[in-house]
Amino acid sequence: MPFAWLLGFVLCIVHLVSSFPIDPRQVSVSGLSAGGYFAAQYFVAHSASLCGAGIIAGGPYYCAQGEKSKGFDDCRYRPERMQLDTYIATADTNAKWGKIDPTYNMRYKPVWLFSGLNDTVVYQGVVAAGQQFFEHYGAVTQGEYSMNAGHCIATETYGNPCPTSNSPWINKCGYSAAKHLMHHIYKGLRPAVPQWPENVYPFSQAKYTDGPPAQHSLDNIGYYYIPSACQSNASRQGCKLHIAFHGCHEGSSLIGQQWVRETQYNDIAEANEMIVVYPQVIVDSEKNPKGCLDYWGYTGPEDYVTKEGPQLKMVERIIDTLLRGEKL
């Protein structure tokens, strides 16, 4: 009997250490460039279960319409070719057939957008079209278009000179896009504090994909940041959860863990009991040569913007696992 009691006690402790509560009302997404497009797609598809989104240098839902040529031209350089009526009609149709959540779930939810004046990769008018898309559905939008930034996620102290548009697409602008988008999505956040480097953990993305991850241009390994308070179960209300999608040429196989560690998401997360997940994409020389999340349909021209899209399904499974209080 004493041994059985001790075994039960040890198993209980192990369970506490390996799990953490997450508030299902506090789940959000954001991303840069292709990751910004993907964040928009995920937010539209799962608007009932998300509390907000941040879109950096990304445009409207279904912009590419399943065509690579549009994805690499219209959705980057051609704001005059934006077809808002088509994007809205597609979202409405997908919602009608249950392929995405009802679009009314976007009403009153916060969406933050950023585009630099010096962005030569995705023009400001394309990002503004994305803002118009969300405003059509009643989202509470805030756009930042006045900074002399290139194509990047802006940080306070790390990266390339602010006006440039070069790898690793992280620029030192004296401004934190991650902090600003988080403060728009979540009210009453505490000021950021330095991250704890040891709080970054790898996880197997293969556990959440249909077939090998590479089949969907996904890496075998992703990363997530678990702040100290969530690891110790100190959060009484439950931890927040945010998914941060990298842009093209930004996967860890190309730039190491810079997107994971240097974008200031972890600083705001450490101060505010927020877990941040960083899904990872790899280059596929035939269908995805730039290592982008799918915003034009290379995983399937019909489903890539719906809940049936292979990459969206992986993210949904990751979120569901964390909501059950399990580690990845």
XYZ file of N, CA, C and O in Angstrom, residues 189-281:
372
model
N -2.212 43.741 -21.075
C -0.969 42.980 -20.970
C 0.064 43.730 -20.137
O 0.127 44.961 -20.143
N 0.895 42.985 -19.467
C 2.008 43.571 -18.736
C 3.158 43.864 -19.690
O 3.272 43.232 -20.756
N 4.045 44.797 -19.328
C 5.209 45.091 -20.179
C 6.074 43.850 -20.387
O 6.183 42.995 -19.494
N 6.684 43.776 -21.544
C 7.532 42.628 -21.866
C 8.735 42.552 -20.934
O 9.203 43.568 -20.407
N 9.225 41.337 -20.746
C 10.448 41.090 -19.982
C 11.336 40.180 -20.825
O 10.867 39.544 -21.768
N 12.634 40.110 -20.525
C 13.501 39.233 -21.327
C 13.055 37.778 -21.272
O 12.680 37.258 -20.219
N 13.089 37.142 -22.431
C 12.753 35.727 -22.495
C 13.808 34.889 -21.773
O 14.940 35.322 -21.579
N 13.430 33.673 -21.410
C 14.367 32.688 -20.888
C 14.713 31.744 -22.040
O 13.842 30.986 -22.502
N 15.949 31.774 -22.542
C 16.291 30.946 -23.715
C 15.969 29.469 -23.535
O 15.602 28.784 -24.500
N 16.086 28.964 -22.307
C 15.832 27.549 -22.072
C 14.351 27.191 -22.147
O 13.988 26.013 -22.096
N 13.479 28.196 -22.276
C 12.045 27.929 -22.369
C 11.572 27.649 -23.793
O 10.376 27.493 -24.033
N 12.497 27.589 -24.748
C 12.173 27.193 -26.120
C 12.364 25.682 -26.240
O 13.426 25.154 -25.902
N 11.338 24.998 -26.723
C 11.371 23.538 -26.833
C 11.049 23.118 -28.268
O 10.162 23.687 -28.911
N 11.718 22.088 -28.776
C 11.330 21.515 -30.069
C 10.163 20.541 -29.888
O 9.925 20.029 -28.789
N 9.434 20.294 -30.952
C 8.404 19.249 -30.925
C 8.300 18.635 -32.308
O 8.730 19.218 -33.309
N 7.737 17.464 -32.368
C 7.599 16.745 -33.627
C 6.334 17.193 -34.355
O 5.224 16.961 -33.862
N 6.494 17.803 -35.518
C 5.325 18.167 -36.318
C 4.718 16.930 -36.978
O 3.543 16.940 -37.346
N 5.509 15.874 -37.089
C 5.020 14.650 -37.728
C 3.850 14.036 -36.972
O 3.035 13.310 -37.560
N 3.736 14.321 -35.680
C 2.626 13.789 -34.888
C 1.288 14.383 -35.309
O 0.232 13.844 -34.977
N 1.315 15.490 -36.056
C 0.085 16.235 -36.332
C -0.232 16.353 -37.823
O -1.128 17.092 -38.203
N 0.508 15.616 -38.657
C 0.281 15.697 -40.100
C -0.279 14.383 -40.634
O -0.075 13.316 -40.043
N -0.985 14.467 -41.752
C -1.415 13.278 -42.474
C -0.276 12.865 -43.396
O -0.017 13.504 -44.410
N 0.416 11.810 -43.034
C 1.577 11.390 -43.801
C 2.813 12.156 -43.377
O 2.787 12.978 -42.456
N 3.928 11.933 -44.044
C 5.177 12.612 -43.692
C 5.029 14.133 -43.830
O 4.423 14.616 -44.795
N 5.583 14.912 -42.892
C 5.468 16.371 -43.000
C 5.979 16.920 -44.325
O 5.397 17.855 -44.892
N 7.075 16.358 -44.844
C 7.655 16.869 -46.091
C 6.679 16.791 -47.258
O 6.796 17.553 -48.225
N 5.707 15.887 -47.159
C 4.688 15.778 -48.203
C 3.898 17.071 -48.342
O 3.383 17.388 -49.413
N 3.840 17.850 -47.254
C 3.117 19.115 -47.242
C 4.073 20.302 -47.093
O 3.660 21.385 -46.691
N 5.343 20.073 -47.407
C 6.390 21.099 -47.287
C 6.557 21.583 -45.843
O 6.901 22.736 -45.604
N 6.327 20.696 -44.900
C 6.484 21.002 -43.482
C 7.723 20.308 -42.939
O 8.056 19.187 -43.341
N 8.401 20.973 -42.035
C 9.582 20.402 -41.397
C 9.164 19.315 -40.412
O 8.028 19.289 -39.937
N 10.083 18.443 -40.064
C 9.799 17.429 -39.043
C 9.690 18.054 -37.659
O 8.968 17.542 -36.802
N 10.399 19.155 -37.444
C 10.489 19.766 -36.124
C 9.920 21.178 -36.141
O 10.218 21.969 -37.037
N 9.080 21.506 -35.167
C 8.653 22.869 -34.880
C 9.155 23.255 -33.505
O 9.829 22.471 -32.826
N 8.820 24.469 -33.076
C 9.281 24.957 -31.774
C 8.138 25.647 -31.038
O 7.206 26.155 -31.662
N 8.244 25.647 -29.706
C 7.308 26.451 -28.939
C 7.973 26.977 -27.686
O 8.899 26.367 -27.151
N 7.492 28.143 -27.278
C 8.001 28.814 -26.085
C 6.979 28.650 -24.968
O 5.809 29.017 -25.129
N 7.436 28.088 -23.839
C 6.564 27.900 -22.680
C 7.079 28.796 -21.558
O 8.126 28.513 -20.984
N 6.401 29.882 -21.248
C 6.901 30.780 -20.201
C 6.945 30.092 -18.841
O 6.234 29.116 -18.586
N 7.769 30.637 -17.990
C 8.003 30.007 -16.685
C 6.714 29.812 -15.902
O 6.503 28.765 -15.269
N 5.823 30.796 -15.922
C 4.586 30.707 -15.147
C 3.706 29.564 -15.632
O 3.004 28.924 -14.831
N 3.726 29.286 -16.943
C 2.912 28.182 -17.458
C 3.529 26.839 -17.092
O 2.812 25.870 -16.820
N 4.850 26.761 -17.062
C 5.503 25.512 -16.692
C 5.267 25.153 -15.235
O 5.209 23.980 -14.880
N 5.121 26.178 -14.395
C 4.923 25.927 -12.972
C 3.453 25.934 -12.570
O 3.124 25.862 -11.389
N 2.568 26.028 -13.581
C 1.123 26.072 -13.335
C 0.727 27.234 -12.424
O -0.188 27.131 -11.612
N 1.451 28.351 -12.555
C 1.170 29.507 -11.705
C 0.023 30.360 -12.232
O -0.464 31.252 -11.546
N -0.416 30.102 -13.464
C -1.488 30.898 -14.048
C -2.843 30.413 -13.541
O -3.257 29.285 -13.814
N -3.542 31.246 -12.809
C -4.847 30.860 -12.264
C -5.937 30.886 -13.329
O -6.903 30.132 -13.263
N -5.800 31.779 -14.295
C -6.833 31.913 -15.323
C -6.593 30.979 -16.510
O -7.457 30.830 -17.358
N -5.434 30.358 -16.587
C -5.070 29.586 -17.757
C -4.182 30.408 -18.666
O -4.356 31.614 -18.805
N -3.219 29.780 -19.280
C -2.273 30.489 -20.141
C -2.925 30.870 -21.464
O -3.842 30.210 -21.944
N -2.428 31.927 -22.044
C -2.820 32.309 -23.400
C -2.031 31.451 -24.385
O -0.997 30.873 -24.042
N -2.499 31.407 -25.627
C -1.821 30.638 -26.673
C -1.791 31.451 -27.954
O -2.823 31.957 -28.399
N -0.601 31.565 -28.537
C -0.440 32.307 -29.787
C 0.384 31.464 -30.754
O 1.373 30.843 -30.363
N -0.027 31.463 -32.025
C 0.708 30.762 -33.080
C 1.321 31.811 -33.993
O 0.609 32.674 -34.529
N 2.654 31.767 -34.181
C 3.373 32.769 -34.973
C 3.969 32.109 -36.212
O 4.873 31.272 -36.111
N 3.470 32.498 -37.386
C 3.855 31.878 -38.650
C 4.955 32.680 -39.344
O 4.786 33.875 -39.620
N 6.050 32.015 -39.658
C 7.157 32.700 -40.329
C 6.850 32.944 -41.804
O 5.930 32.354 -42.378
N 7.658 33.786 -42.416
C 7.502 34.093 -43.826
C 8.339 33.176 -44.710
O 8.971 32.214 -44.242
N 8.344 33.456 -46.004
C 9.194 32.701 -46.935
C 10.671 32.907 -46.567
O 11.053 33.947 -46.028
N 11.476 31.909 -46.842
C 12.922 31.949 -46.540
C 13.210 32.104 -45.052
O 14.315 32.507 -44.684
N 12.256 31.804 -44.169
C 12.463 32.053 -42.744
C 12.384 30.810 -41.869
O 12.492 30.923 -40.645
N 12.215 29.646 -42.457
C 12.182 28.440 -41.662
C 13.522 28.174 -40.993
O 14.577 28.675 -41.425
N 13.517 27.387 -39.946
C 14.748 27.134 -39.194
C 15.790 26.400 -40.033
O 16.988 26.493 -39.758
N 15.360 25.684 -41.069
C 16.322 25.010 -41.940
C 17.112 26.010 -42.773
O 18.156 25.660 -43.342
N 16.638 27.255 -42.846
C 17.305 28.291 -43.643
C 17.983 29.359 -42.792
O 19.072 29.821 -43.138
N 17.342 29.783 -41.704
C 17.922 30.880 -40.909
C 18.115 30.494 -39.438
O 18.262 31.354 -38.579
N 18.142 29.191 -39.158
C 18.260 28.772 -37.769
C 17.013 29.163 -36.983
O 15.917 29.222 -37.526
N 17.195 29.470 -35.715
C 16.067 29.788 -34.850
C 15.858 31.290 -34.675
O 15.276 31.723 -33.672
N 16.242 32.085 -35.637
C 16.079 33.535 -35.499
C 14.612 33.940 -35.385
O 14.260 34.805 -34.584
N 13.746 33.329 -36.207
C 12.316 33.655 -36.109
C 11.771 33.267 -34.745
O 10.943 33.959 -34.166
N 12.252 32.183 -34.213
C 11.771 31.671 -32.931
C 12.262 32.515 -31.762
O 11.522 32.745 -30.798
N 13.496 33.019 -31.831
C 14.124 33.633 -30.658
C 14.325 35.146 -30.735
O 14.551 35.776 -29.702
N 14.273 35.731 -31.921
C 14.688 37.130 -32.059
C 13.580 38.086 -32.472
O 13.845 39.252 -32.775
N 12.343 37.649 -32.491
C 11.242 38.489 -32.981
C 10.450 39.167 -31.870
O 9.499 39.885 -32.132
N 10.819 38.914 -30.627
C 10.252 39.529 -29.420
C 8.880 38.981 -29.015
O 8.283 39.473 -28.057
N 8.410 37.965 -29.708
C 7.200 37.285 -29.222
C 7.440 36.711 -27.830
O 6.572 36.790 -26.950
N 8.598 36.101 -27.633
C 8.857 35.420 -26.366
C 8.943 36.388 -25.192
O 8.613 36.026 -24.061
N 9.396 37.609 -25.461
C 9.496 38.602 -24.384
C 8.115 38.978 -23.843
O 7.911 39.061 -22.627
N 7.183 39.198 -24.746
C 5.820 39.531 -24.312
C 5.151 38.293 -23.720
O 4.356 38.379 -22.777
N 5.509 37.112 -24.234
C 4.924 35.867 -23.730
C 5.378 35.570 -22.308
O 4.579 35.145 -21.471
N 6.660 35.788 -22.012
C 7.190 35.491 -20.688
C 6.500 36.329 -19.623
O 6.254 35.865 -18.503
N 6.164 37.573 -19.968
C 5.544 38.477 -18.995
C 4.053 38.238 -18.834
O 3.457 38.736 -17.866
N 3.450 37.483 -19.758
C 1.987 37.433 -19.782
C 1.408 36.026 -19.884
O 0.302 35.852 -20.375
N 2.165 35.044 -19.398
C 1.642 33.675 -19.321
C 1.063 33.241 -20.668
O -0.082 32.820 -20.778
N 1.890 33.335 -21.697
C 1.457 33.063 -23.071
C 2.405 32.068 -23.728
O 3.602 32.319 -23.829
N 1.883 30.957 -24.170
C 2.651 29.987 -24.936
C 2.635 30.420 -26.398
O 1.593 30.812 -26.922
N 3.797 30.366 -27.048
C 3.895 30.739 -28.462
C 4.420 29.543 -29.247
O 5.475 28.991 -28.908
N 3.693 29.156 -30.275
C 4.079 28.035 -31.136
C 4.599 28.577 -32.458
O 4.016 29.509 -33.033
N 5.701 27.979 -32.932
C 6.339 28.407 -34.179
C 6.382 27.233 -35.164
O 7.382 26.499 -35.224
N 5.323 27.012 -35.945
C 5.374 25.960 -36.965
C 6.489 26.241 -37.974
O 6.835 27.401 -38.226
N 7.023 25.178 -38.561
C 8.169 25.321 -39.461
C 7.905 24.670 -40.815
O 7.398 23.544 -40.892
N 8.280 25.411 -41.860
C 8.118 24.970 -43.245
C 9.499 24.746 -43.852
O 10.473 25.379 -43.449
